[in-house]
């Protein structure tokens, strides 16, 4: 039952599987983002309160979602590396960090551009915005901690510990709009009852989320291949791998 | 865009930039790792 799990620990296997997945992820991302962007910008009706400014949601919500997903992935991968001493766990965590940081920046910038017409300001020390900014600092901390150690194993362990401790921020981001008085609007899609959007607005958003997810998968596989090569460059299988 | 074009288009433009940067940097990262691995193997062959 655990065979698949142990195979994931094998660097050559990970290197090969990642290469196979990249074109699939990229193709799916191109279609989903293409449809989501066109449908969101052209065919979705303007919001009755926010007008056309609501279209920012099509890049803001998926990027915010990916930023949290990336951080959780990094923490889980770090925990796997730390607990089971699986090197690939640390490799995944290292590969995820810059991608997650870039999507966090995207979420903050697009949120800020949305805030100006809706709230009258580019920035407010609102719980959702502040916790998302803390997420960016956590990504930056994890990225700078890893190379700060001469011994790469110690760097991996320290980065994994920080990412595990920081994962407490993820539910805070998600529930901040419920726990505190917030300028930020509440959940629109992930509501237990029914999403507060009509299908003409919701479908492009779901498509963009799927597209961003696939794009994240593709870029993660690319970075992971580089990370595996960096860590395994003395191994014999690398000779065959870089020839092909 | 009902007067909101100066907010909507920069968001989509910035999103395109971030996606493109991610692709470019990931490809570059992998290419650099390949090159480094190649050099390491060549050095070990020489020794």
Tab-separated table of C-alpha atoms in Angstrom:
chain	number	residue	atom	x	y	z
A	1	UNK	CA	0.000	0.000	0.000
A	2	UNK	CA	2.851	2.366	0.830
A	3	UNK	CA	4.867	1.468	-2.286
A	4	UNK	CA	3.755	4.593	-4.137
A	5	UNK	CA	4.784	6.700	-1.147
A	6	UNK	CA	8.268	5.192	-1.059
A	7	UNK	CA	8.645	5.571	-4.833
A	8	UNK	CA	8.025	9.273	-4.346
A	9	UNK	CA	11.179	9.299	-2.264
A	10	UNK	CA	13.268	8.172	-5.232
A	11	UNK	CA	14.918	11.183	-6.965
A	12	UNK	CA	15.159	9.613	-10.461
A	13	UNK	CA	11.480	8.623	-10.259
A	14	UNK	CA	10.470	12.142	-9.191
A	15	UNK	CA	12.638	13.653	-11.953
A	16	UNK	CA	10.976	11.465	-14.611
A	17	UNK	CA	7.399	11.874	-13.353
A	18	UNK	CA	7.795	15.661	-13.137
A	19	UNK	CA	8.961	15.773	-16.767
A	20	UNK	CA	5.895	13.764	-17.863
A	21	UNK	CA	3.468	16.000	-15.959
A	22	UNK	CA	4.751	19.398	-17.181
A	23	UNK	CA	3.164	19.427	-20.687
A	24	UNK	CA	-0.178	18.140	-19.311
A	25	UNK	CA	-0.299	20.792	-16.623
A	26	UNK	CA	0.734	23.544	-19.037
A	27	UNK	CA	-1.869	22.584	-21.644
A	28	UNK	CA	-4.651	22.416	-19.041
A	29	UNK	CA	-3.509	25.756	-17.577
A	30	UNK	CA	-3.495	27.443	-21.005
A	31	UNK	CA	-7.064	26.314	-21.772
A	32	UNK	CA	-8.479	27.058	-18.311
A	33	UNK	CA	-6.801	30.466	-17.943
A	34	UNK	CA	-7.633	31.375	-21.565
A	35	UNK	CA	-11.327	30.570	-21.093
A	36	UNK	CA	-11.471	32.115	-17.603
A	37	UNK	CA	-9.842	35.385	-18.687
A	38	UNK	CA	-11.987	35.843	-21.800
A	39	UNK	CA	-15.230	34.844	-20.079
A	40	UNK	CA	-14.381	36.929	-17.012
A	41	UNK	CA	-13.380	40.052	-18.924
A	42	UNK	CA	-15.879	39.928	-21.791
A	43	UNK	CA	-18.916	37.748	-21.057
A	44	UNK	CA	-19.470	37.993	-17.278
A	45	UNK	CA	-21.954	40.775	-16.432
A	46	UNK	CA	-20.787	43.700	-14.262
A	47	UNK	CA	-21.494	43.363	-10.551
A	48	UNK	CA	-24.509	45.359	-9.349
A	49	UNK	CA	-22.474	47.006	-6.568
A	50	UNK	CA	-18.847	46.949	-7.720
A	51	UNK	CA	-19.450	47.402	-11.452
A	52	UNK	CA	-16.602	46.233	-13.703
A	53	UNK	CA	-14.051	46.528	-10.888
A	54	UNK	CA	-15.248	43.125	-9.646
A	55	UNK	CA	-13.399	41.537	-12.655
A	56	UNK	CA	-10.208	41.872	-10.628
A	57	UNK	CA	-11.508	38.867	-8.666
A	58	UNK	CA	-10.536	36.634	-11.628
A	59	UNK	CA	-6.842	37.127	-10.876
A	60	UNK	CA	-6.992	38.167	-7.213
A	61	UNK	CA	-8.931	35.223	-5.750
A	62	UNK	CA	-6.985	32.461	-7.567
A	63	UNK	CA	-3.632	34.037	-6.664
A	64	UNK	CA	-4.642	34.375	-3.000
A	65	UNK	CA	-5.846	30.790	-2.984
A	66	UNK	CA	-2.619	29.525	-4.590
A	67	UNK	CA	-0.539	31.484	-2.077
A	68	UNK	CA	-2.216	29.611	0.809
A	69	UNK	CA	-2.120	26.283	-1.032
A	70	UNK	CA	1.589	26.778	-1.799
A	71	UNK	CA	2.378	27.530	1.831
A	72	UNK	CA	0.447	24.465	3.031
A	73	UNK	CA	2.234	22.304	0.433
A	74	UNK	CA	5.580	23.682	1.600
A	75	UNK	CA	4.755	22.931	5.247
A	76	UNK	CA	3.522	19.382	4.504
A	77	UNK	CA	6.560	18.656	2.305
A	78	UNK	CA	8.860	20.073	4.989
A	79	UNK	CA	7.162	17.910	7.624
A	80	UNK	CA	7.604	14.813	5.428
A	81	UNK	CA	11.290	15.666	5.043
A	82	UNK	CA	11.660	16.275	8.751
A	83	UNK	CA	9.701	13.285	10.104
A	84	UNK	CA	10.470	10.567	7.558
A	85	UNK	CA	13.838	12.064	6.500
A	86	UNK	CA	12.745	11.916	2.867
A	87	UNK	CA	15.051	14.192	0.877
A	88	UNK	CA	12.433	14.822	-1.786
A	89	UNK	CA	10.210	16.427	0.848
A	90	UNK	CA	12.809	19.146	1.369
A	91	UNK	CA	13.299	19.431	-2.405
A	92	UNK	CA	9.566	20.025	-2.913
A	93	UNK	CA	9.511	22.578	-0.090
A	94	UNK	CA	12.467	24.443	-1.611
A	95	UNK	CA	10.860	24.398	-5.070
A	96	UNK	CA	7.492	25.684	-3.830
A	97	UNK	CA	8.773	28.707	-1.862
A	98	UNK	CA	9.563	31.170	-4.709
A	99	UNK	CA	6.381	30.226	-6.583
A	100	UNK	CA	4.263	30.761	-3.474
A	101	UNK	CA	5.977	34.085	-2.757
A	102	UNK	CA	5.292	35.342	-6.292
A	103	UNK	CA	1.590	34.439	-6.057
A	104	UNK	CA	1.400	36.145	-2.650
A	105	UNK	CA	2.818	39.331	-4.207
A	106	UNK	CA	0.252	39.017	-7.010
A	107	UNK	CA	-2.588	38.616	-4.485
A	108	UNK	CA	-1.407	41.651	-2.503
A	109	UNK	CA	-0.930	43.901	-5.560
A	110	UNK	CA	-4.255	42.981	-7.190
A	111	UNK	CA	-6.015	43.284	-3.822
A	112	UNK	CA	-4.521	46.721	-3.406
A	113	UNK	CA	-5.681	47.756	-6.891
A	114	UNK	CA	-9.154	46.495	-6.013
A	115	UNK	CA	-9.113	48.300	-2.668
A	116	UNK	CA	-8.530	51.739	-4.185
A	117	UNK	CA	-11.885	52.051	-6.016
A	118	UNK	CA	-13.847	49.991	-3.454
A	119	UNK	CA	-12.467	51.217	-0.109
A	120	UNK	CA	-10.854	54.466	-1.229
A	121	UNK	CA	-7.360	53.310	-0.247
A	122	UNK	CA	-4.656	51.045	-1.662
A	123	UNK	CA	-3.817	49.608	1.731
A	124	UNK	CA	-5.462	49.200	5.127
A	125	UNK	CA	-4.158	47.257	8.137
A	126	UNK	CA	-7.114	44.943	7.794
A	127	UNK	CA	-6.823	41.364	9.235
A	128	UNK	CA	-6.994	39.675	5.810
A	129	UNK	CA	-4.444	42.011	4.204
A	130	UNK	CA	-2.109	41.938	7.185
A	131	UNK	CA	-2.166	38.139	7.516
A	132	UNK	CA	-1.497	37.807	3.764
A	133	UNK	CA	1.464	40.191	4.144
A	134	UNK	CA	2.748	38.007	7.015
A	135	UNK	CA	2.494	35.039	4.627
A	136	UNK	CA	4.829	36.869	2.231
A	137	UNK	CA	7.305	37.482	5.071
A	138	UNK	CA	7.112	33.793	6.002
A	139	UNK	CA	7.913	32.778	2.414
A	140	UNK	CA	10.814	35.249	2.410
A	141	UNK	CA	12.020	33.881	5.766
A	142	UNK	CA	11.932	30.275	4.572
A	143	UNK	CA	13.749	31.191	1.339
A	144	UNK	CA	16.509	33.084	3.119
A	145	UNK	CA	16.885	30.584	5.975
A	146	UNK	CA	17.707	27.575	3.798
A	147	UNK	CA	20.926	28.922	2.226
A	148	UNK	CA	21.977	30.626	5.497
A	149	UNK	CA	23.474	27.335	6.754
A	150	UNK	CA	26.698	25.892	5.389
A	151	UNK	CA	25.375	22.386	5.986
A	152	UNK	CA	22.466	22.043	3.551
A	153	UNK	CA	20.773	19.378	5.719
A	154	UNK	CA	20.608	21.787	8.646
A	155	UNK	CA	19.289	24.488	6.324
A	156	UNK	CA	16.557	22.139	5.108
A	157	UNK	CA	15.573	21.247	8.671
A	158	UNK	CA	15.493	24.875	9.835
A	159	UNK	CA	13.404	25.927	6.809
A	160	UNK	CA	11.019	23.005	7.392
A	161	UNK	CA	10.593	23.981	11.051
A	162	UNK	CA	9.842	27.601	10.173
A	163	UNK	CA	7.339	26.582	7.508
A	164	UNK	CA	5.577	24.198	9.924
A	165	UNK	CA	5.366	26.875	12.635
A	166	UNK	CA	4.148	29.444	10.101
A	167	UNK	CA	1.357	27.227	8.781
A	168	UNK	CA	-0.802	28.509	11.649
A	169	UNK	CA	-1.134	31.675	9.561
A	170	UNK	CA	-3.049	29.872	6.781
A	171	UNK	CA	-6.323	29.320	8.715
A	172	UNK	CA	-5.915	32.826	10.127
A	173	UNK	CA	-5.902	34.229	6.566
A	174	UNK	CA	-8.908	32.149	5.593
A	175	UNK	CA	-11.048	32.867	8.649
A	176	UNK	CA	-9.873	36.445	9.305
A	177	UNK	CA	-12.952	37.832	7.549
A	178	UNK	CA	-15.182	35.886	9.959
A	179	UNK	CA	-13.208	36.293	13.191
A	180	UNK	CA	-12.665	40.057	13.018
A	181	UNK	CA	-14.400	43.100	11.604
A	182	UNK	CA	-12.901	43.325	8.160
A	183	UNK	CA	-13.068	45.644	5.188
A	184	UNK	CA	-12.473	42.600	3.043
A	185	UNK	CA	-15.585	40.898	1.748
A	186	UNK	CA	-16.507	37.456	3.093
A	187	UNK	CA	-16.311	34.124	1.283
A	188	UNK	CA	-17.914	34.130	-2.151
A	189	UNK	CA	-17.182	30.675	-3.519
A	190	UNK	CA	-16.277	28.461	-0.543
A	191	UNK	CA	-19.530	28.894	1.316
A	192	UNK	CA	-21.189	25.936	2.951
A	193	UNK	CA	-24.598	26.783	1.532
A	194	UNK	CA	-24.383	28.070	-1.960
A	195	UNK	CA	-21.897	30.445	-3.660
A	196	UNK	CA	-23.167	34.025	-3.794
A	197	UNK	CA	-22.399	34.370	-7.495
A	198	UNK	CA	-24.459	33.489	-10.574
A	199	UNK	CA	-22.974	30.814	-12.880
A	200	UNK	CA	-22.010	33.428	-15.500
A	201	UNK	CA	-19.608	34.955	-12.959
A	202	UNK	CA	-18.730	31.774	-11.068
A	203	UNK	CA	-17.676	29.537	-13.980
A	204	UNK	CA	-14.888	31.851	-15.213
A	205	UNK	CA	-13.659	32.135	-11.617
A	206	UNK	CA	-13.577	28.355	-11.130
A	207	UNK	CA	-11.838	28.019	-14.488
A	208	UNK	CA	-9.191	30.578	-13.474
A	209	UNK	CA	-8.694	28.745	-10.170
A	210	UNK	CA	-8.215	25.449	-11.999
A	211	UNK	CA	-5.883	27.133	-14.498
A	212	UNK	CA	-3.751	28.732	-11.777
A	213	UNK	CA	-3.637	25.385	-9.978
A	214	UNK	CA	-2.403	23.583	-13.112
A	215	UNK	CA	0.081	26.382	-13.783
A	216	UNK	CA	1.360	26.036	-10.216
A	217	UNK	CA	1.746	22.284	-10.808
A	218	UNK	CA	3.713	22.844	-14.029
A	219	UNK	CA	6.084	25.413	-12.543
A	220	UNK	CA	6.533	23.296	-9.415
A	221	UNK	CA	7.528	20.293	-11.569
A	222	UNK	CA	10.036	22.448	-13.493
A	223	UNK	CA	11.610	23.848	-10.349
A	224	UNK	CA	11.558	20.447	-8.661
A	225	UNK	CA	13.575	18.953	-11.534
A	226	UNK	CA	16.197	21.649	-11.032
A	227	UNK	CA	16.159	21.147	-7.275
A	228	UNK	CA	16.596	17.354	-7.683
A	229	UNK	CA	19.565	17.872	-10.030
A	230	UNK	CA	21.180	20.339	-7.624
A	231	UNK	CA	20.872	17.899	-4.757
A	232	UNK	CA	21.793	14.731	-6.663
A	233	UNK	CA	24.453	15.965	-9.053
A	234	UNK	CA	26.993	13.411	-7.779
A	235	UNK	CA	24.588	10.498	-8.402
A	236	UNK	CA	25.148	8.125	-11.308
A	237	UNK	CA	21.563	8.338	-12.625
A	238	UNK	CA	22.078	12.072	-13.294
A	239	UNK	CA	24.550	11.248	-16.093
A	240	UNK	CA	21.825	9.458	-18.060
A	241	UNK	CA	19.190	12.027	-17.140
A	242	UNK	CA	21.059	15.081	-18.419
A	243	UNK	CA	22.058	13.319	-21.642
A	244	UNK	CA	18.405	12.725	-22.602
B	1	UNK	CA	-14.772	48.910	-18.112
B	2	UNK	CA	-17.185	51.443	-16.610
B	3	UNK	CA	-14.450	53.786	-15.395
B	4	UNK	CA	-12.462	51.030	-13.710
B	5	UNK	CA	-10.103	50.225	-16.619
B	6	UNK	CA	-7.120	51.820	-14.851
B	7	UNK	CA	-7.522	49.269	-12.051
B	8	UNK	CA	-8.664	46.166	-13.972
B	9	UNK	CA	-6.096	46.120	-16.799
B	10	UNK	CA	-3.027	46.643	-14.582
B	11	UNK	CA	-4.218	43.653	-12.488
B	12	UNK	CA	-4.425	41.389	-15.523
B	13	UNK	CA	-1.148	42.808	-16.875
B	14	UNK	CA	0.633	42.180	-13.594
B	15	UNK	CA	-0.829	38.657	-13.429
B	16	UNK	CA	0.574	37.935	-16.925
B	17	UNK	CA	3.964	39.266	-15.806
B	18	UNK	CA	3.997	37.049	-12.698
B	19	UNK	CA	2.994	33.958	-14.687
B	20	UNK	CA	5.632	34.695	-17.351
B	21	UNK	CA	8.307	35.319	-14.684
B	22	UNK	CA	7.460	32.010	-13.020
B	23	UNK	CA	7.835	30.107	-16.287
B	24	UNK	CA	11.050	31.886	-17.242
B	25	UNK	CA	12.701	31.536	-13.832
B	26	UNK	CA	11.715	27.866	-13.456
B	27	UNK	CA	13.151	27.017	-16.884
B	28	UNK	CA	16.288	28.998	-16.112
B	29	UNK	CA	16.647	27.301	-12.723
B	30	UNK	CA	16.417	23.854	-14.309
B	31	UNK	CA	18.833	24.771	-17.117
B	32	UNK	CA	21.379	26.110	-14.600
B	33	UNK	CA	21.042	22.954	-12.485
B	34	UNK	CA	21.607	20.801	-15.578
B	35	UNK	CA	24.703	22.771	-16.458
B	36	UNK	CA	26.065	22.493	-12.920
B	37	UNK	CA	25.403	18.754	-12.844
B	38	UNK	CA	27.138	18.379	-16.225
B	39	UNK	CA	30.197	20.256	-14.956
B	40	UNK	CA	30.328	18.151	-11.776
B	41	UNK	CA	30.173	14.930	-13.780
B	42	UNK	CA	32.844	16.169	-16.221
B	43	UNK	CA	35.126	17.033	-13.302
B	44	UNK	CA	34.621	13.625	-11.708
B	45	UNK	CA	35.461	11.985	-15.076
B	46	UNK	CA	38.707	13.983	-15.257
B	47	UNK	CA	39.695	12.871	-11.761
